[in-house]
Coordinates of C-alpha atoms and ligand atoms in Angstrom, one line a residue:
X1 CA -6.1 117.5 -49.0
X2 CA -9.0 119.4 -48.3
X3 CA -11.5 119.0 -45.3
X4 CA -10.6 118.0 -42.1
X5 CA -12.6 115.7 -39.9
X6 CA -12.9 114.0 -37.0
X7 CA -14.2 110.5 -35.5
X8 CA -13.9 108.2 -32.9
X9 CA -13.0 104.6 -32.9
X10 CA -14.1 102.8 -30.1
X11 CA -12.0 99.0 -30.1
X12 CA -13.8 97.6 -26.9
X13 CA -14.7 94.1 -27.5
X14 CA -13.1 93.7 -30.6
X15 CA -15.2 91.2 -32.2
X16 CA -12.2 89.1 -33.5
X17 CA -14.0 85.8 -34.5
X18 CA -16.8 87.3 -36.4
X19 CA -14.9 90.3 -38.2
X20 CA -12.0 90.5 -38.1
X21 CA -12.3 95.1 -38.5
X22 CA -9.1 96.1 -40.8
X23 CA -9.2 99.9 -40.9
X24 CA -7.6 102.0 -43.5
X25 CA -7.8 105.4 -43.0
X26 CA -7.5 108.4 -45.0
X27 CA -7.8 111.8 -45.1
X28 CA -9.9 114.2 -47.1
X29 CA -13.0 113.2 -48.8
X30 CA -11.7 111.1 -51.5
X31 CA -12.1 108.1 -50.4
X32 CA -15.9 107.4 -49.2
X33 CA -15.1 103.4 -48.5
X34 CA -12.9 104.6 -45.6
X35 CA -15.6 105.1 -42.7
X36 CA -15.9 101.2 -41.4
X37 CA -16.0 100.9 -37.6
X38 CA -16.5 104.7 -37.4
X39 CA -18.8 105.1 -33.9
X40 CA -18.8 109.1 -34.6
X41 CA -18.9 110.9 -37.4
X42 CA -17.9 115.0 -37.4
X43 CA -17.3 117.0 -40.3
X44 CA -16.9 120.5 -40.0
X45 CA -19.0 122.6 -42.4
X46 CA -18.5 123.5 -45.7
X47 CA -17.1 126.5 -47.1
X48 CA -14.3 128.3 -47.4
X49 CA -11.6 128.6 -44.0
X50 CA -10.6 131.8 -42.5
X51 CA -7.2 131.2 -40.6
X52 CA -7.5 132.7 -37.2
X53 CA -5.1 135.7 -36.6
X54 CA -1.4 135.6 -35.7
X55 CA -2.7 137.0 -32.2
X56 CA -5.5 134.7 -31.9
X57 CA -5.8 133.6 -28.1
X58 CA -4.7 129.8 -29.0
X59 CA -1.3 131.0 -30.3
X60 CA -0.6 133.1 -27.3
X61 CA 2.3 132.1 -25.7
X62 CA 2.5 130.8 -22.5
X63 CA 3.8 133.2 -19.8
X64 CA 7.3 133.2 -18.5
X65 CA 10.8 134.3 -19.3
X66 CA 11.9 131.2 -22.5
X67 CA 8.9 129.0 -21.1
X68 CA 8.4 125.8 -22.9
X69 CA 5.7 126.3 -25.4
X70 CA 4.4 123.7 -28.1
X71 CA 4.1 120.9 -26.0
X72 CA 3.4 117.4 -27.6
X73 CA 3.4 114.2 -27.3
X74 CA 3.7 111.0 -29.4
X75 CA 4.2 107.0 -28.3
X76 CA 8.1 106.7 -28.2
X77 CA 8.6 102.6 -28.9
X78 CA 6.8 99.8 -30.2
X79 CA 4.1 98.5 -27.0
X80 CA 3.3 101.7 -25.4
X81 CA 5.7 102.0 -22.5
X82 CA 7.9 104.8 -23.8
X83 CA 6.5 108.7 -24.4
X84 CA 8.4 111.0 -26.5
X85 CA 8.3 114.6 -25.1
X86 CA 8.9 117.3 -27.1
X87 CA 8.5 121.4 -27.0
X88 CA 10.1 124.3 -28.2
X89 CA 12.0 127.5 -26.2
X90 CA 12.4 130.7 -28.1
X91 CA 15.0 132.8 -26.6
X92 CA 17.2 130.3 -25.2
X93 CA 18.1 126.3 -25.4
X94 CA 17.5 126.0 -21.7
X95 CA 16.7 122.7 -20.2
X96 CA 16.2 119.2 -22.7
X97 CA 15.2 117.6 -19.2
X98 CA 12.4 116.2 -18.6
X99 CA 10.7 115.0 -14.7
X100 CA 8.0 112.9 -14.4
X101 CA 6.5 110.5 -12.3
X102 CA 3.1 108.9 -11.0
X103 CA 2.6 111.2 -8.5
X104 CA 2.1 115.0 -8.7
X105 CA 3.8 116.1 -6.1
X106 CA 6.8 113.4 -6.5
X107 CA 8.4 113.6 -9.7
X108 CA 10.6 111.5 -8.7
X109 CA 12.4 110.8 -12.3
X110 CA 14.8 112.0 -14.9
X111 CA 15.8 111.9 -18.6
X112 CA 17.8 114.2 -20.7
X113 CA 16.6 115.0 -24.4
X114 CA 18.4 117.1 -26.9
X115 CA 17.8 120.1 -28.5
X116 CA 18.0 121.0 -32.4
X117 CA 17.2 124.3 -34.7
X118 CA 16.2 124.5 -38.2
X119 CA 16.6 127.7 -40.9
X120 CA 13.8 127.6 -43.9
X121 CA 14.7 130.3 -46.3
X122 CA 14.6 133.2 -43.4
X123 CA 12.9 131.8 -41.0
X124 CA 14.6 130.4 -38.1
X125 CA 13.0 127.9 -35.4
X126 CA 12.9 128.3 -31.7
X127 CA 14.9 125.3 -30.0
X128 CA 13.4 122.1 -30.4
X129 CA 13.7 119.7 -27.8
X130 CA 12.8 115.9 -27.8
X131 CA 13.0 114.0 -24.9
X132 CA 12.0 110.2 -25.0
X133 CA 11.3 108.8 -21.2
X134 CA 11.2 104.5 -20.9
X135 CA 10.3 102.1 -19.2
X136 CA 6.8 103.1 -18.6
X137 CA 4.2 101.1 -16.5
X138 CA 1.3 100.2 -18.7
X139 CA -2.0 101.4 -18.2
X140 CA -0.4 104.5 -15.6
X141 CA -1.1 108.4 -15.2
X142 CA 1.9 109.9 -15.4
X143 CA 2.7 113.3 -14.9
X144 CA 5.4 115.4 -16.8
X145 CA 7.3 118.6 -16.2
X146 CA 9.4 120.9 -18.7
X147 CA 11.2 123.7 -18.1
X148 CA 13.5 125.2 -15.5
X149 CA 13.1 127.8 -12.5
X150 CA 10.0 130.4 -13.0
X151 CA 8.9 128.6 -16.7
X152 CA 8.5 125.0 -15.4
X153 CA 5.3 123.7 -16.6
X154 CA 3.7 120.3 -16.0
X155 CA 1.0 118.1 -17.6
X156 CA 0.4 114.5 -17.6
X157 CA -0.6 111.6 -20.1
X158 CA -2.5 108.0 -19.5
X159 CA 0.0 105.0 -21.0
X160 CA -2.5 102.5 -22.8
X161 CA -2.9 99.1 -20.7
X162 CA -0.8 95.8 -22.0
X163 CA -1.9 94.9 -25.6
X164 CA -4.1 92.4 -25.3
X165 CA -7.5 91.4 -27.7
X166 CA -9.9 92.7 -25.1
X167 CA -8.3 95.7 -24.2
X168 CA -10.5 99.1 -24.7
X169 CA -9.7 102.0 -26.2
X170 CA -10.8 104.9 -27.8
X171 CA -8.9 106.8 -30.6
X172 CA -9.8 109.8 -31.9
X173 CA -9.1 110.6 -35.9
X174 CA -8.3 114.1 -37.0
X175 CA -6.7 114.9 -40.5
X176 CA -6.5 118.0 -42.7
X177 CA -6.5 120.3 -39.5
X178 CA -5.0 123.2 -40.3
X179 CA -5.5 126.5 -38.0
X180 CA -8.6 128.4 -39.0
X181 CA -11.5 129.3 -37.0
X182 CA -12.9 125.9 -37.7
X183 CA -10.0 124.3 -36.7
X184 CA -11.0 125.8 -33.5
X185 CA -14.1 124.0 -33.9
X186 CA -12.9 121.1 -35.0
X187 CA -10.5 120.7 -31.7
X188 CA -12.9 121.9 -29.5
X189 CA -15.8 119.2 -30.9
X190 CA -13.3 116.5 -30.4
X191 CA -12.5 117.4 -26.9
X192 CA -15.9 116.9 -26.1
X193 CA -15.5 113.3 -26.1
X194 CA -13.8 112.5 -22.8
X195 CA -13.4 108.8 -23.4
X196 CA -10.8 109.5 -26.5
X197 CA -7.1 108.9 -25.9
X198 CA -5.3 109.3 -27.8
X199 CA -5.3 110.8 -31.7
X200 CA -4.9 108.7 -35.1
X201 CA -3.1 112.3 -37.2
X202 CA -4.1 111.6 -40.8
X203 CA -1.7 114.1 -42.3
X204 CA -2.1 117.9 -42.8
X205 CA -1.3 119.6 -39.6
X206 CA -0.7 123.3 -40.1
X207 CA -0.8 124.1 -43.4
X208 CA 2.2 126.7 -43.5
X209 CA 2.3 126.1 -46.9
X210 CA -0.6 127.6 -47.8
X211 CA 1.1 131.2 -46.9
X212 CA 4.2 133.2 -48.2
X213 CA 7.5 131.6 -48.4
X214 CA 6.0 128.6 -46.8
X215 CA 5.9 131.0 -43.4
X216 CA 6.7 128.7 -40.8
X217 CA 5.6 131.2 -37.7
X218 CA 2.5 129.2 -39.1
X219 CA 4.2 126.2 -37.6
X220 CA 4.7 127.3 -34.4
X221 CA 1.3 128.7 -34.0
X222 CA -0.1 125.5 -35.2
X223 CA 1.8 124.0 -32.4
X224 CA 1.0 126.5 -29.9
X225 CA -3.3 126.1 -30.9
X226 CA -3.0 121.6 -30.4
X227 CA -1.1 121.5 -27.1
X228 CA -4.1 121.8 -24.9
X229 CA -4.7 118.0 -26.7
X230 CA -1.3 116.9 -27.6
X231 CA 0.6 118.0 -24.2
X232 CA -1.4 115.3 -22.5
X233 CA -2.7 112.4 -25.6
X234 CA -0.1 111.4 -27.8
X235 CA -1.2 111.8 -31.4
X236 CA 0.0 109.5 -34.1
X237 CA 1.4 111.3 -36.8
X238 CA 1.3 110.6 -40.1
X239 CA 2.8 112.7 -43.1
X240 CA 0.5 114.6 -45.5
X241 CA 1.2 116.3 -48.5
X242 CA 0.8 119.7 -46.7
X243 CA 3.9 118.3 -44.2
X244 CA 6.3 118.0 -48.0
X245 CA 7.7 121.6 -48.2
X246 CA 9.6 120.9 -50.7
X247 CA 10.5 124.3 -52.3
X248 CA 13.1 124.5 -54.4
X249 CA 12.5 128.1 -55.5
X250 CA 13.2 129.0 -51.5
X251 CA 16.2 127.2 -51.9
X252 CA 14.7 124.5 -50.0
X253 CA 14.9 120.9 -51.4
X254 CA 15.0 118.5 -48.4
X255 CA 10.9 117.4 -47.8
X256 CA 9.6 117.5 -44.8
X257 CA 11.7 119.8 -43.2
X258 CA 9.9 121.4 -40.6
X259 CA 7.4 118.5 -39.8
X260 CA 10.4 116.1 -39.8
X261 CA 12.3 118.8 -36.8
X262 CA 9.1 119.2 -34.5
X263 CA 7.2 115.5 -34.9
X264 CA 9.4 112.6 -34.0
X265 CA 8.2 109.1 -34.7
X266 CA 9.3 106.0 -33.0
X267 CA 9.9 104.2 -36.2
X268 CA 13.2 102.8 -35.4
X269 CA 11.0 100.9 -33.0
X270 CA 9.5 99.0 -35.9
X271 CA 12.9 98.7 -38.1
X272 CA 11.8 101.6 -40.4
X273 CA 14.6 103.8 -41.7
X274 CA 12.8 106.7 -42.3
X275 CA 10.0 108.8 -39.5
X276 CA 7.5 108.8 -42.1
X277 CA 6.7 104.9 -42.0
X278 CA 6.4 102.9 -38.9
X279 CA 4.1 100.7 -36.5
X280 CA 3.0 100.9 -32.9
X281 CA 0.9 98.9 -30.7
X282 CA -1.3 100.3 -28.7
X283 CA -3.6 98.4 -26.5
X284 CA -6.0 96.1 -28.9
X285 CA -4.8 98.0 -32.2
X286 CA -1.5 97.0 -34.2
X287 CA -1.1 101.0 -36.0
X288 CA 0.4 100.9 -39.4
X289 CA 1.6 104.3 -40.6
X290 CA 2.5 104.7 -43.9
X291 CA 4.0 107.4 -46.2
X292 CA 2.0 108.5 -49.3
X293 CA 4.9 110.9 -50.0
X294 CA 7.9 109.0 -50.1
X295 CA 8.3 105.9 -52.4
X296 CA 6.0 102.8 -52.3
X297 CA 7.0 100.8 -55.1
X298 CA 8.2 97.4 -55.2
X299 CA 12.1 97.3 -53.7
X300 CA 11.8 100.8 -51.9
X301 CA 12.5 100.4 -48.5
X302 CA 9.0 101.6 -47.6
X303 CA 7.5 98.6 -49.9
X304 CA 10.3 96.1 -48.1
X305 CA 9.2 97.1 -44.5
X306 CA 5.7 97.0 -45.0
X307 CA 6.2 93.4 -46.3
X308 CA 8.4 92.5 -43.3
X309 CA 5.6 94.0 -41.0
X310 CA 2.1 92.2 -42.1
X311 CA 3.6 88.6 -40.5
X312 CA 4.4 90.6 -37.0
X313 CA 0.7 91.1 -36.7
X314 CA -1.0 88.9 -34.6
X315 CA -4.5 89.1 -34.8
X316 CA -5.0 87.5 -31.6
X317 CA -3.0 89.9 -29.6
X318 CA -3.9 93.1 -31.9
X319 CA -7.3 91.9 -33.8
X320 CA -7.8 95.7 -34.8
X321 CA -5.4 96.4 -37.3
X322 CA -5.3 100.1 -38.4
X323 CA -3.7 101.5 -41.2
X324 CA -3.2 105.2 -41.6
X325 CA -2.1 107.3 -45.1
X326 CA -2.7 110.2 -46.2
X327 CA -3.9 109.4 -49.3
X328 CA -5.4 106.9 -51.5
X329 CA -2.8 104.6 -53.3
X330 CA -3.8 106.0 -56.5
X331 CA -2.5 109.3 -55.8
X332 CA 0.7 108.1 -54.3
X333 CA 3.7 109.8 -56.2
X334 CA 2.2 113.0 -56.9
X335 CA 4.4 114.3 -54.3
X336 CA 6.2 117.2 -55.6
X337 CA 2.6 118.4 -57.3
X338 CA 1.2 119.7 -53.8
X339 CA -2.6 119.9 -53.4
Ligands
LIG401 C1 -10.9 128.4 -29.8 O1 -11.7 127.5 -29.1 C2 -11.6 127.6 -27.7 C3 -12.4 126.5 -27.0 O2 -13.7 126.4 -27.5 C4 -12.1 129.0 -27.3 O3 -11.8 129.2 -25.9 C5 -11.2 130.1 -28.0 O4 -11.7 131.4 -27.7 C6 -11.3 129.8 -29.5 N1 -10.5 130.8 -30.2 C7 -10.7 131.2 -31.4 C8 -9.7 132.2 -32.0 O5 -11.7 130.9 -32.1
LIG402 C1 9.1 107.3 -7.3 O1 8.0 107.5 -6.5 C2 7.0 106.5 -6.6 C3 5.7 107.0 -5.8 O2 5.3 108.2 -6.3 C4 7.5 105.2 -6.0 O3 6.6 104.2 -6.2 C5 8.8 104.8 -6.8 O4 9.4 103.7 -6.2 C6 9.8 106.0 -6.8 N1 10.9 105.6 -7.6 C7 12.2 106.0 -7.3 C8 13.2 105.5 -8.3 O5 12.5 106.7 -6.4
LIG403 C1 11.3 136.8 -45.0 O1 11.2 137.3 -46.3 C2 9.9 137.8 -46.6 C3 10.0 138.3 -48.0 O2 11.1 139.1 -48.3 C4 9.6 139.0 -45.6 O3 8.3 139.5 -45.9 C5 9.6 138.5 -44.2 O4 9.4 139.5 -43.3 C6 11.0 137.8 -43.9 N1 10.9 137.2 -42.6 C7 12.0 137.3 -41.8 C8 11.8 136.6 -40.5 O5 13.0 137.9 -42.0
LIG404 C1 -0.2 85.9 -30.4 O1 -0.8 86.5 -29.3 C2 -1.4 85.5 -28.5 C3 -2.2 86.3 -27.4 O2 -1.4 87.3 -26.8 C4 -0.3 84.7 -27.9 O3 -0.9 83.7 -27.0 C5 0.4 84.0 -29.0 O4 1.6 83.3 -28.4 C6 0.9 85.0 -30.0 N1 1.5 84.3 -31.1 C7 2.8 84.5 -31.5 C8 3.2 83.8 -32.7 O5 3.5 85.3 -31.0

């Protein structure tokens, strides 16, 4: 899809008698309809994008012998209470550890992740580490920590408060983002808000596509440009057509390859069997995520889910119910012909 944008959602006093706000949202401009409940509106200007250079200062990175770069998070269960970690090492595994607690100075708990590696055609990643801590209080700062001796870095997330109809909270809604100059701009206008908290991803994250042989350096400098948001937000992700890298002439034929290694989903959370279609709660929204890319119709296990998963909404716990694709139905299946 083409331009990206971004909003805000505000759900504060959800007025549940009255309307009862269903949200679909989509990415790209095709769909007009898709603004309802919008309390900001940004668009970045028109024109063509000029991708900011490989040594751009928001891919630099950070200092420090193997230190953990590409920090992000995403929710890591169904109600909020679980976080999964993840970030990447280049010259080493090193630690899949991650400490964290409520206080800074006191990071007084442990959990062990894993680490994994992917090749496409001859590029090979950095190691990936995902690292999913539980048991979460509600409505809690926490702070985090990865990496070992010299390279440890720290950040720290908010977890949403109990779901609950009257329960406020702001999400921000990016798509289409890419990792030009306006990216930049895009990131930076979003930031501005400091009430958001987390991010609704529409699909499209770094476009690596878009260069040579797919280049997926272009991954990891995506990655590297969103963790001053994502290190400390989670951002829902959601799978675009720009996330498909399906390329068989690369001798590449498994989708979603790359955005499959670095963006874990909680989706088994929800009794989804693939990452790429799942739900969350998260304080007074119920968050469907669906897959534009992978089969919808009638008997496909995404079709059979998304059946199963209307009735487990309950409007009077969740009355905002948000549901994100990348695309319009009526492109769904168009998947191998890549915008
Ligand atoms: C990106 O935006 C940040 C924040 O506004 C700024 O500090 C940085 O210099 C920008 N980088 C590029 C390459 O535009
Ligand atoms: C960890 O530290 C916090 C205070 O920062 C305390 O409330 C909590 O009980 C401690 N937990 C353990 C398992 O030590
Ligand atoms: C991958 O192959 C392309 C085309 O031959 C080449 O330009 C690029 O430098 C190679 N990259 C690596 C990491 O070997
Ligand atoms: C729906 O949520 C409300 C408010 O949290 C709760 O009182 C009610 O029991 C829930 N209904 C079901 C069927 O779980």
């Amino acid at each position: 899809m083409g331009r990206h944008g971004v909003g805000w959602i505000g759900a504060a006093a959800a007025p549940a008698a009255v309307l009862l706000p269903l949200l679909l949202l989509v990415a790209g401009g095709a769909c007009p309809g898709a603004r309802a409940g919008l309390t900001s509106e940004y668009r970045r200007h028109l024109g063509s994008a000029i991708d900011m250079p490989l040594d751009a200062d928001v891919f630099r990175p950070p200092p420090g012998q193997n230190a953990p770069e590409q920090v992000h998070i995403t929710q890591g269960n169904h109600d909020g209470t679980a976080m999964i970690i993840s970030w990447v090492t280049t010259s080493e595994p090193g630690s899949s550890t991650v400490v964290y607690g409520t206080s800074e100075d006191n990071l007084n708990y442990t959990a062990n992740g894993k680490h994994t590696q992917y090749t496409f055609y001859n590029y090979t990643s950095g190691y990936i580490h995902h690292c999913t801590i539980k048991k979460l209080e509600f409505d809690t700062k926490y702070y985090y920590a990865v990496g070992i001796g010299q390279t440890v870095r720290k950040f720290w997330f908010m977890t949403p408060a109990k779901s609950g109809p009257d329960v406020p909270y702001t999400f921000g809604l990016i798509g289409d983002l890419g990792q030009s100059f306006d990216s930049n701009v895009t990131l930076a206008h979003y930031e501005t808000n400091s009430k958001a908290q987390a991010v609704l991803f529409v699909g499209d994250l770094s476009y690596a596509d878009n260069y040579p042989y797919h280049d997926n350096v272009r991954w990891d400098t995506w990655a590297r440009f969103v963790e001053r948001n994502v290190a400390y937000q989670p951002w829902i992700w959601t799978a675009g057509n720009h996330e498909i890298d399906f390329a068989p002439e690369l001798g590449e034929t498994k989708p979603f390859k790359p955005y499959s290694n670095m963006y874990p989903t909680p989706y088994k959370a929800s009794g989804s069997t693939a990452p790429y279609w799942y739900s969350i709660k998260r304080a007074s929204a119920y968050i469907i995520v669906l897959a534009s890319y992978s089969s919808y119709g009638k008997y496909t296990p995404q079709y059979k889910w998304l059946e199963a998963e209307f009735p487990k909404v309950n409007r009077s716990e969740t009355p905002w119910l948000i549901v994100l694709m990348h695309a319009p139905c009526t492109e769904y299946q168009m998947w191998h012909t890549t915008s």
